[in-house]
């Protein structure tokens, strides 16, 4: 019994004595903005400066209540689909909507577009999968109030980069 106890204590002690190898972390290269990114990609904190371009506006920072979800996606053609919760007010209990934008492969943007017709919040986005990359469209889900109650709403762009959301549940 004592022999097994000593062996067990030695094994445990050796486990604590072994340290994992050190990783040599190199500083992140300066971001230029024209890099090809694999998603998700960590971006170093740059203070109040943004390494990118403005895709839309809002005055409300609370973009998620619970899961952060996904509000940016890249389709197989290399187009970028983006959505967020918009409000003209900093404290918008009653005035907020879902906004969407789309970057074409040539670098041009569709433009900031209001998706929801009435009170909406906490959006998430994905891109439909299709064998033909030209048929991959934006799929949005968000909280919605149509005046009769609160719902989870699913909406699809009518075509790739069209910005035409029928608001049909």
mmCIF file of C-alpha atoms in Angstrom:
data_model
loop_
_atom_site.group_PDB
_atom_site.id
_atom_site.type_symbol
_atom_site.label_atom_id
_atom_site.label_comp_id
_atom_site.label_asym_id
_atom_site.label_seq_id
_atom_site.Cartn_x
_atom_site.Cartn_y
_atom_site.Cartn_z
ATOM 1 C CA UNK A 1 0.000 0.000 0.000
ATOM 2 C CA UNK A 2 2.729 2.496 0.947
ATOM 3 C CA UNK A 3 4.670 1.668 -2.231
ATOM 4 C CA UNK A 4 1.641 2.539 -4.447
ATOM 5 C CA UNK A 5 1.003 5.726 -2.495
ATOM 6 C CA UNK A 6 4.617 6.849 -2.997
ATOM 7 C CA UNK A 7 4.417 6.066 -6.736
ATOM 8 C CA UNK A 8 1.170 8.043 -7.031
ATOM 9 C CA UNK A 9 2.670 11.022 -5.170
ATOM 10 C CA UNK A 10 5.745 10.944 -7.465
ATOM 11 C CA UNK A 11 3.560 10.882 -10.600
ATOM 12 C CA UNK A 12 1.492 13.828 -9.354
ATOM 13 C CA UNK A 13 4.648 15.758 -8.363
ATOM 14 C CA UNK A 14 6.178 15.146 -11.808
ATOM 15 C CA UNK A 15 2.992 16.426 -13.420
ATOM 16 C CA UNK A 16 3.320 19.722 -11.571
ATOM 17 C CA UNK A 17 7.055 19.959 -12.323
ATOM 18 C CA UNK A 18 6.606 19.753 -16.116
ATOM 19 C CA UNK A 19 5.921 23.143 -17.719
ATOM 20 C CA UNK A 20 4.583 23.647 -21.223
ATOM 21 C CA UNK A 21 6.964 25.068 -23.824
ATOM 22 C CA UNK A 22 7.065 28.818 -24.222
ATOM 23 C CA UNK A 23 5.532 30.288 -27.380
ATOM 24 C CA UNK A 24 7.480 33.065 -29.043
ATOM 25 C CA UNK A 25 4.779 35.591 -29.962
ATOM 26 C CA UNK A 26 5.756 38.082 -32.639
ATOM 27 C CA UNK A 27 4.158 41.539 -32.789
ATOM 28 C CA UNK A 28 1.302 41.857 -35.237
ATOM 29 C CA UNK A 29 2.207 43.345 -38.616
ATOM 30 C CA UNK A 30 0.848 46.802 -39.455
ATOM 31 C CA UNK A 31 -2.600 46.506 -41.034
ATOM 32 C CA UNK A 32 -2.900 48.222 -44.426
ATOM 33 C CA UNK A 33 -6.515 47.314 -45.229
ATOM 34 C CA UNK A 34 -5.922 45.409 -48.462
ATOM 35 C CA UNK A 35 -5.009 42.070 -46.859
ATOM 36 C CA UNK A 36 -6.964 38.926 -47.693
ATOM 37 C CA UNK A 37 -8.563 37.892 -44.409
ATOM 38 C CA UNK A 38 -9.576 34.466 -43.182
ATOM 39 C CA UNK A 39 -12.637 34.841 -40.931
ATOM 40 C CA UNK A 40 -12.617 35.157 -37.983
ATOM 41 C CA UNK A 41 -9.482 37.307 -37.893
ATOM 42 C CA UNK A 42 -8.224 38.984 -34.718
ATOM 43 C CA UNK A 43 -7.568 42.698 -35.170
ATOM 44 C CA UNK A 44 -5.222 44.458 -32.733
ATOM 45 C CA UNK A 45 -6.722 47.223 -30.613
ATOM 46 C CA UNK A 46 -5.789 50.570 -32.169
ATOM 47 C CA UNK A 47 -7.415 52.925 -29.682
ATOM 48 C CA UNK A 48 -9.995 55.238 -31.210
ATOM 49 C CA UNK A 49 -8.696 54.768 -34.775
ATOM 50 C CA UNK A 50 -10.271 52.268 -37.119
ATOM 51 C CA UNK A 51 -8.149 50.373 -39.635
ATOM 52 C CA UNK A 52 -11.092 50.145 -42.017
ATOM 53 C CA UNK A 53 -13.763 52.287 -43.600
ATOM 54 C CA UNK A 54 -17.146 53.417 -42.339
ATOM 55 C CA UNK A 55 -19.950 51.121 -43.503
ATOM 56 C CA UNK A 56 -22.862 52.790 -41.730
ATOM 57 C CA UNK A 57 -23.944 54.790 -38.718
ATOM 58 C CA UNK A 58 -25.695 54.387 -35.382
ATOM 59 C CA UNK A 59 -25.835 56.271 -32.086
ATOM 60 C CA UNK A 60 -26.425 53.153 -30.003
ATOM 61 C CA UNK A 61 -23.508 50.954 -28.943
ATOM 62 C CA UNK A 62 -25.491 48.036 -27.472
ATOM 63 C CA UNK A 63 -25.536 45.703 -30.486
ATOM 64 C CA UNK A 64 -26.213 42.419 -28.665
ATOM 65 C CA UNK A 65 -28.233 41.225 -25.697
ATOM 66 C CA UNK A 66 -26.823 37.799 -24.937
ATOM 67 C CA UNK A 67 -24.982 36.036 -27.727
ATOM 68 C CA UNK A 68 -22.823 38.297 -29.868
ATOM 69 C CA UNK A 69 -23.838 36.337 -32.957
ATOM 70 C CA UNK A 70 -22.505 37.322 -36.336
ATOM 71 C CA UNK A 71 -23.017 40.617 -38.126
ATOM 72 C CA UNK A 72 -20.505 40.252 -40.947
ATOM 73 C CA UNK A 73 -20.075 37.446 -43.470
ATOM 74 C CA UNK A 74 -18.112 36.736 -46.627
ATOM 75 C CA UNK A 75 -19.755 34.797 -49.459
ATOM 76 C CA UNK A 76 -17.976 32.521 -51.940
ATOM 77 C CA UNK A 77 -17.638 35.356 -54.477
ATOM 78 C CA UNK A 78 -15.786 37.521 -51.933
ATOM 79 C CA UNK A 79 -18.682 39.932 -51.307
ATOM 80 C CA UNK A 80 -19.065 41.186 -47.732
ATOM 81 C CA UNK A 81 -22.516 41.183 -46.058
ATOM 82 C CA UNK A 82 -22.913 43.409 -42.948
ATOM 83 C CA UNK A 83 -25.797 44.312 -40.632
ATOM 84 C CA UNK A 84 -26.253 46.167 -37.342
ATOM 85 C CA UNK A 85 -28.852 47.793 -35.107
ATOM 86 C CA UNK A 86 -29.356 51.476 -35.966
ATOM 87 C CA UNK A 87 -30.780 54.234 -33.810
ATOM 88 C CA UNK A 88 -30.636 58.003 -34.197
ATOM 89 C CA UNK A 89 -30.717 58.258 -30.369
ATOM 90 C CA UNK A 90 -28.153 57.252 -27.744
ATOM 91 C CA UNK A 91 -30.895 55.805 -25.523
ATOM 92 C CA UNK A 92 -33.352 54.235 -27.972
ATOM 93 C CA UNK A 93 -35.967 52.198 -26.167
ATOM 94 C CA UNK A 94 -38.517 52.831 -28.909
ATOM 95 C CA UNK A 95 -36.604 53.988 -31.987
ATOM 96 C CA UNK A 96 -34.257 51.411 -33.491
ATOM 97 C CA UNK A 97 -34.092 49.517 -36.745
ATOM 98 C CA UNK A 98 -31.947 47.007 -38.599
ATOM 99 C CA UNK A 99 -29.493 48.393 -41.145
ATOM 100 C CA UNK A 100 -27.620 46.464 -43.845
ATOM 101 C CA UNK A 101 -24.759 47.117 -46.238
ATOM 102 C CA UNK A 102 -22.963 45.082 -48.901
ATOM 103 C CA UNK A 103 -19.464 45.379 -50.355
ATOM 104 C CA UNK A 104 -19.044 44.130 -53.908
ATOM 105 C CA UNK A 105 -15.830 42.419 -55.001
ATOM 106 C CA UNK A 106 -14.728 45.579 -56.830
ATOM 107 C CA UNK A 107 -14.634 47.358 -53.436
ATOM 108 C CA UNK A 108 -17.730 49.523 -53.918
ATOM 109 C CA UNK A 109 -20.531 49.502 -51.346
ATOM 110 C CA UNK A 110 -24.285 49.215 -51.920
ATOM 111 C CA UNK A 111 -24.952 51.812 -49.216
ATOM 112 C CA UNK A 112 -26.487 51.875 -45.765
ATOM 113 C CA UNK A 113 -30.019 50.474 -46.098
ATOM 114 C CA UNK A 114 -32.824 50.181 -43.542
ATOM 115 C CA UNK A 115 -34.100 46.598 -43.538
ATOM 116 C CA UNK A 116 -36.823 46.613 -40.895
ATOM 117 C CA UNK A 117 -39.930 48.779 -41.294
ATOM 118 C CA UNK A 118 -40.699 49.171 -37.597
ATOM 119 C CA UNK A 119 -39.065 48.663 -34.193
ATOM 120 C CA UNK A 120 -36.378 45.973 -34.421
ATOM 121 C CA UNK A 121 -33.270 45.014 -32.499
ATOM 122 C CA UNK A 122 -30.406 42.597 -31.885
ATOM 123 C CA UNK A 123 -29.729 41.323 -35.365
ATOM 124 C CA UNK A 124 -27.620 38.439 -36.615
ATOM 125 C CA UNK A 125 -26.594 37.634 -40.159
ATOM 126 C CA UNK A 126 -25.560 34.719 -42.307
ATOM 127 C CA UNK A 127 -25.189 34.001 -46.009
ATOM 128 C CA UNK A 128 -27.275 31.321 -47.696
ATOM 129 C CA UNK A 129 -25.242 28.495 -49.219
ATOM 130 C CA UNK A 130 -25.785 27.586 -52.846
ATOM 131 C CA UNK A 131 -23.732 25.674 -55.408
ATOM 132 C CA UNK A 132 -23.849 28.801 -57.568
ATOM 133 C CA UNK A 133 -22.022 31.560 -55.624
ATOM 134 C CA UNK A 134 -24.054 34.208 -57.491
ATOM 135 C CA UNK A 135 -27.190 32.910 -55.739
ATOM 136 C CA UNK A 136 -25.820 33.284 -52.183
ATOM 137 C CA UNK A 137 -27.894 35.949 -50.412
ATOM 138 C CA UNK A 138 -28.008 37.682 -47.037
ATOM 139 C CA UNK A 139 -30.169 36.040 -44.365
ATOM 140 C CA UNK A 140 -31.048 38.228 -41.355
ATOM 141 C CA UNK A 141 -32.731 37.343 -38.093
ATOM 142 C CA UNK A 142 -33.709 39.912 -35.468
ATOM 143 C CA UNK A 143 -36.213 40.835 -32.759
ATOM 144 C CA UNK A 144 -39.174 42.636 -34.288
ATOM 145 C CA UNK A 145 -42.337 44.370 -33.078
ATOM 146 C CA UNK A 146 -45.048 44.828 -35.701
ATOM 147 C CA UNK A 147 -47.444 46.471 -33.249
ATOM 148 C CA UNK A 148 -49.136 43.207 -32.188
ATOM 149 C CA UNK A 149 -46.175 41.785 -30.247
ATOM 150 C CA UNK A 150 -42.506 40.880 -30.283
ATOM 151 C CA UNK A 151 -41.259 38.181 -32.632
ATOM 152 C CA UNK A 152 -38.064 36.660 -33.956
ATOM 153 C CA UNK A 153 -38.032 37.678 -37.600
ATOM 154 C CA UNK A 154 -36.187 35.997 -40.470
ATOM 155 C CA UNK A 155 -35.703 37.919 -43.696
ATOM 156 C CA UNK A 156 -33.752 37.307 -46.908
ATOM 157 C CA UNK A 157 -32.392 39.717 -49.507
ATOM 158 C CA UNK A 158 -34.274 39.240 -52.782
ATOM 159 C CA UNK A 159 -30.959 38.757 -54.619
ATOM 160 C CA UNK A 160 -27.227 38.946 -53.988
ATOM 161 C CA UNK A 161 -26.496 42.543 -53.045
ATOM 162 C CA UNK A 162 -29.930 43.839 -54.042
ATOM 163 C CA UNK A 163 -30.805 45.355 -50.638
ATOM 164 C CA UNK A 164 -34.450 44.371 -51.164
ATOM 165 C CA UNK A 165 -35.791 42.773 -47.974
ATOM 166 C CA UNK A 166 -39.519 42.007 -48.285
ATOM 167 C CA UNK A 167 -40.068 41.893 -44.501
ATOM 168 C CA UNK A 168 -42.108 38.736 -44.952
ATOM 169 C CA UNK A 169 -41.970 36.491 -41.875
#
